[in-house]
CSV table of C-alpha atoms in Angstrom, one decimal:
chain,number,residue,atom,x,y,z
A,302,MET,CA,131.4,64.0,108.1
A,303,THR,CA,127.9,62.7,108.7
A,304,HIS,CA,125.1,63.8,106.5
A,305,THR,CA,121.6,63.9,107.6
A,306,HIS,CA,118.6,63.7,105.6
A,307,VAL,CA,116.9,67.2,105.5
A,308,ASP,CA,113.1,67.0,105.8
A,309,PRO,CA,111.3,70.3,105.6
A,310,ASP,CA,108.2,68.7,107.2
A,311,ASP,CA,110.3,68.0,110.3
A,312,ASP,CA,109.1,70.3,113.0
A,313,GLY,CA,112.5,71.0,114.5
A,314,PHE,CA,114.2,71.8,111.1
A,315,PHE,CA,111.2,74.0,110.0
A,316,ASP,CA,111.2,75.9,113.3
A,317,ASN,CA,114.9,76.5,113.0
A,318,ILE,CA,115.0,77.5,109.4
A,319,VAL,CA,112.1,79.8,109.9
A,320,SER,CA,114.0,81.5,112.7
A,321,ASP,CA,117.3,81.7,110.6
A,322,LEU,CA,115.4,83.3,107.6
A,323,LYS,CA,113.4,85.7,109.6
A,324,ARG,CA,116.5,86.9,111.3
A,325,ASP,CA,118.7,87.0,108.1
A,326,GLU,CA,116.1,88.3,105.6
A,327,GLY,CA,114.2,90.7,108.0
A,328,LEU,CA,110.6,91.7,107.5
A,329,ARG,CA,109.6,94.3,105.0
A,330,LEU,CA,105.8,94.9,104.7
A,331,LYS,CA,106.0,97.1,101.7
A,332,PRO,CA,107.7,96.2,98.4
A,333,TYR,CA,111.3,97.1,98.1
A,334,ASN,CA,114.3,96.5,95.7
A,335,ASP,CA,116.8,94.0,97.1
A,336,THR,CA,120.6,94.3,96.7
A,337,VAL,CA,120.4,93.0,93.1
A,338,GLY,CA,117.4,95.2,92.2
A,339,LYS,CA,114.7,92.4,92.5
A,340,LEU,CA,111.2,93.6,93.8
A,341,THR,CA,111.0,91.9,97.2
A,342,ILE,CA,108.5,91.8,100.1
A,343,GLY,CA,108.0,90.1,103.4
A,344,TYR,CA,110.8,87.9,104.5
A,345,GLY,CA,112.7,88.0,101.2
A,346,ARG,CA,110.0,87.0,98.8
A,347,ASN,CA,111.4,87.7,95.3
A,348,LEU,CA,108.3,89.1,93.5
A,349,SER,CA,110.3,89.8,90.4
A,350,ASP,CA,111.0,86.2,89.7
A,351,ASN,CA,108.6,84.2,91.9
A,352,GLY,CA,105.5,86.5,92.3
A,353,VAL,CA,102.7,84.8,94.3
A,354,CYS,CA,100.7,81.7,93.7
A,355,GLU,CA,96.9,81.8,93.1
A,356,GLU,CA,96.3,80.6,96.8
A,357,GLU,CA,98.3,83.6,98.1
A,358,ALA,CA,96.6,85.9,95.8
A,359,GLU,CA,93.2,84.8,97.1
A,360,LEU,CA,94.4,85.1,100.6
A,361,LEU,CA,95.4,88.7,100.1
A,362,LEU,CA,92.1,89.3,98.2
A,363,PHE,CA,90.0,87.9,101.0
A,364,ARG,CA,91.9,90.0,103.6
A,365,ASP,CA,91.7,93.2,101.4
A,366,ILE,CA,87.8,92.6,101.0
A,367,HIS,CA,87.5,92.4,104.7
A,368,ILE,CA,89.5,95.6,105.4
A,369,THR,CA,87.6,97.3,102.5
A,370,ALA,CA,84.2,96.4,104.2
A,371,LEU,CA,85.3,97.9,107.4
A,372,GLU,CA,86.6,101.1,105.7
A,373,LEU,CA,83.1,101.3,103.8
A,374,THR,CA,81.4,101.0,107.2
A,375,LEU,CA,83.3,104.0,108.6
A,376,LEU,CA,82.5,106.0,105.4
A,377,ILE,CA,78.9,105.0,105.2
A,378,PRO,CA,77.5,103.8,108.6
A,379,SER,CA,74.3,102.9,107.2
A,380,ILE,CA,75.7,100.8,104.5
A,381,GLU,CA,74.0,97.6,105.7
A,382,ASP,CA,70.7,99.3,105.3
A,383,HIS,CA,71.2,99.4,101.5
A,384,PRO,CA,70.3,96.4,99.2
A,385,GLU,CA,73.0,93.8,98.7
A,386,CYS,CA,73.6,95.0,95.1
A,387,VAL,CA,74.5,98.5,96.4
A,388,VAL,CA,76.7,97.1,99.1
A,389,ARG,CA,78.6,95.1,96.4
A,390,ALA,CA,79.0,98.1,94.2
A,391,LEU,CA,80.3,100.5,96.9
A,392,THR,CA,82.6,97.7,98.1
A,393,ASN,CA,84.0,97.3,94.7
A,394,MET,CA,84.5,101.1,94.4
A,395,CYS,CA,86.1,101.3,97.8
A,396,PHE,CA,88.4,98.4,97.1
A,397,ASN,CA,89.5,100.3,93.8
A,398,LEU,CA,89.7,103.8,95.0
A,399,GLY,CA,90.2,103.6,98.7
A,400,ARG,CA,88.0,105.2,101.4
A,401,PRO,CA,89.6,108.8,101.0
A,402,ARG,CA,89.0,109.0,97.3
A,403,LEU,CA,85.5,107.4,97.5
A,404,ALA,CA,84.7,110.1,100.1
A,405,GLY,CA,85.2,112.6,97.3
A,406,PHE,CA,82.1,111.3,95.5
A,407,LYS,CA,79.9,113.7,97.6
A,408,ARG,CA,76.9,113.9,95.2
A,409,MET,CA,76.8,110.1,94.7
A,410,LEU,CA,76.9,109.6,98.4
A,411,ALA,CA,74.2,112.1,99.0
A,412,ALA,CA,72.0,110.3,96.4
A,413,LEU,CA,72.7,107.1,98.2
A,414,GLU,CA,71.6,108.5,101.4
A,415,ALA,CA,68.5,109.7,99.8
A,416,ARG,CA,67.9,106.1,98.4
A,417,ASP,CA,68.1,107.8,94.9
A,418,TYR,CA,69.9,104.9,93.2
A,419,GLU,CA,69.4,106.2,89.7
A,420,THR,CA,71.2,109.6,90.5
A,421,ALA,CA,73.8,107.7,92.5
A,422,ALA,CA,74.7,105.5,89.5
A,423,ALA,CA,74.7,108.6,87.3
A,424,GLU,CA,77.0,110.4,89.6
A,425,ALA,CA,79.3,107.5,89.8
A,426,LEU,CA,79.7,107.5,86.0
A,427,ASP,CA,80.2,111.3,86.0
A,428,SER,CA,83.8,111.1,87.1
A,429,LYS,CA,87.4,110.8,86.1
A,430,TRP,CA,87.4,107.5,87.9
A,431,ALA,CA,84.6,106.1,85.6
A,432,ARG,CA,86.6,107.3,82.4
A,433,GLN,CA,89.7,105.6,83.9
A,434,VAL,CA,88.1,102.2,84.6
A,435,GLY,CA,85.7,102.0,81.8
A,436,ASP,CA,83.5,99.0,81.8
A,437,ARG,CA,84.1,98.4,85.6
A,438,ALA,CA,82.3,101.7,86.3
A,439,HIS,CA,79.4,100.8,84.1
A,440,ARG,CA,79.0,97.4,85.8
A,441,ILE,CA,79.0,99.0,89.2
A,442,ALA,CA,76.5,101.7,88.1
A,443,ASP,CA,74.2,99.0,86.9
A,444,LEU,CA,74.5,97.3,90.3
A,445,ILE,CA,73.5,100.6,92.0
A,446,ARG,CA,70.9,101.3,89.5
A,447,SER,CA,69.3,97.8,89.9
A,448,ALA,CA,68.4,98.7,93.6
A,449,GLY,CA,65.8,101.1,92.3
A,450,SER,CA,64.1,98.6,90.2
């Protein structure tokens, strides 16, 4: 029997093993428990034992920020007309809450539309969300409030 050196950088080997693993693992875009109960995602990524590396986490973060910015624009079409600190604050909130829950902050959104940043900050803090996230809510409110300074 002849043995060959396996070189993962070899394009032919890599293409073939990618094809094999995609076929055999299947693609799951949401986490699931595999046959032995390990939390898994994608093409068999064992999150329970391996997690993700920092580079992968950053890639996910950058993609999620982009999606969040698009979601925020759908909720507040005039978002770009606000100061950068307000856009940052609302992007942070939308990232944390999601657009549907952020849309429930009716009084805060009305205050933002009126460019009443002090009231908008107070409305953000007057919520169950603020009590749940603590210091994060205060940092976000401070950002919003700073637009009125």
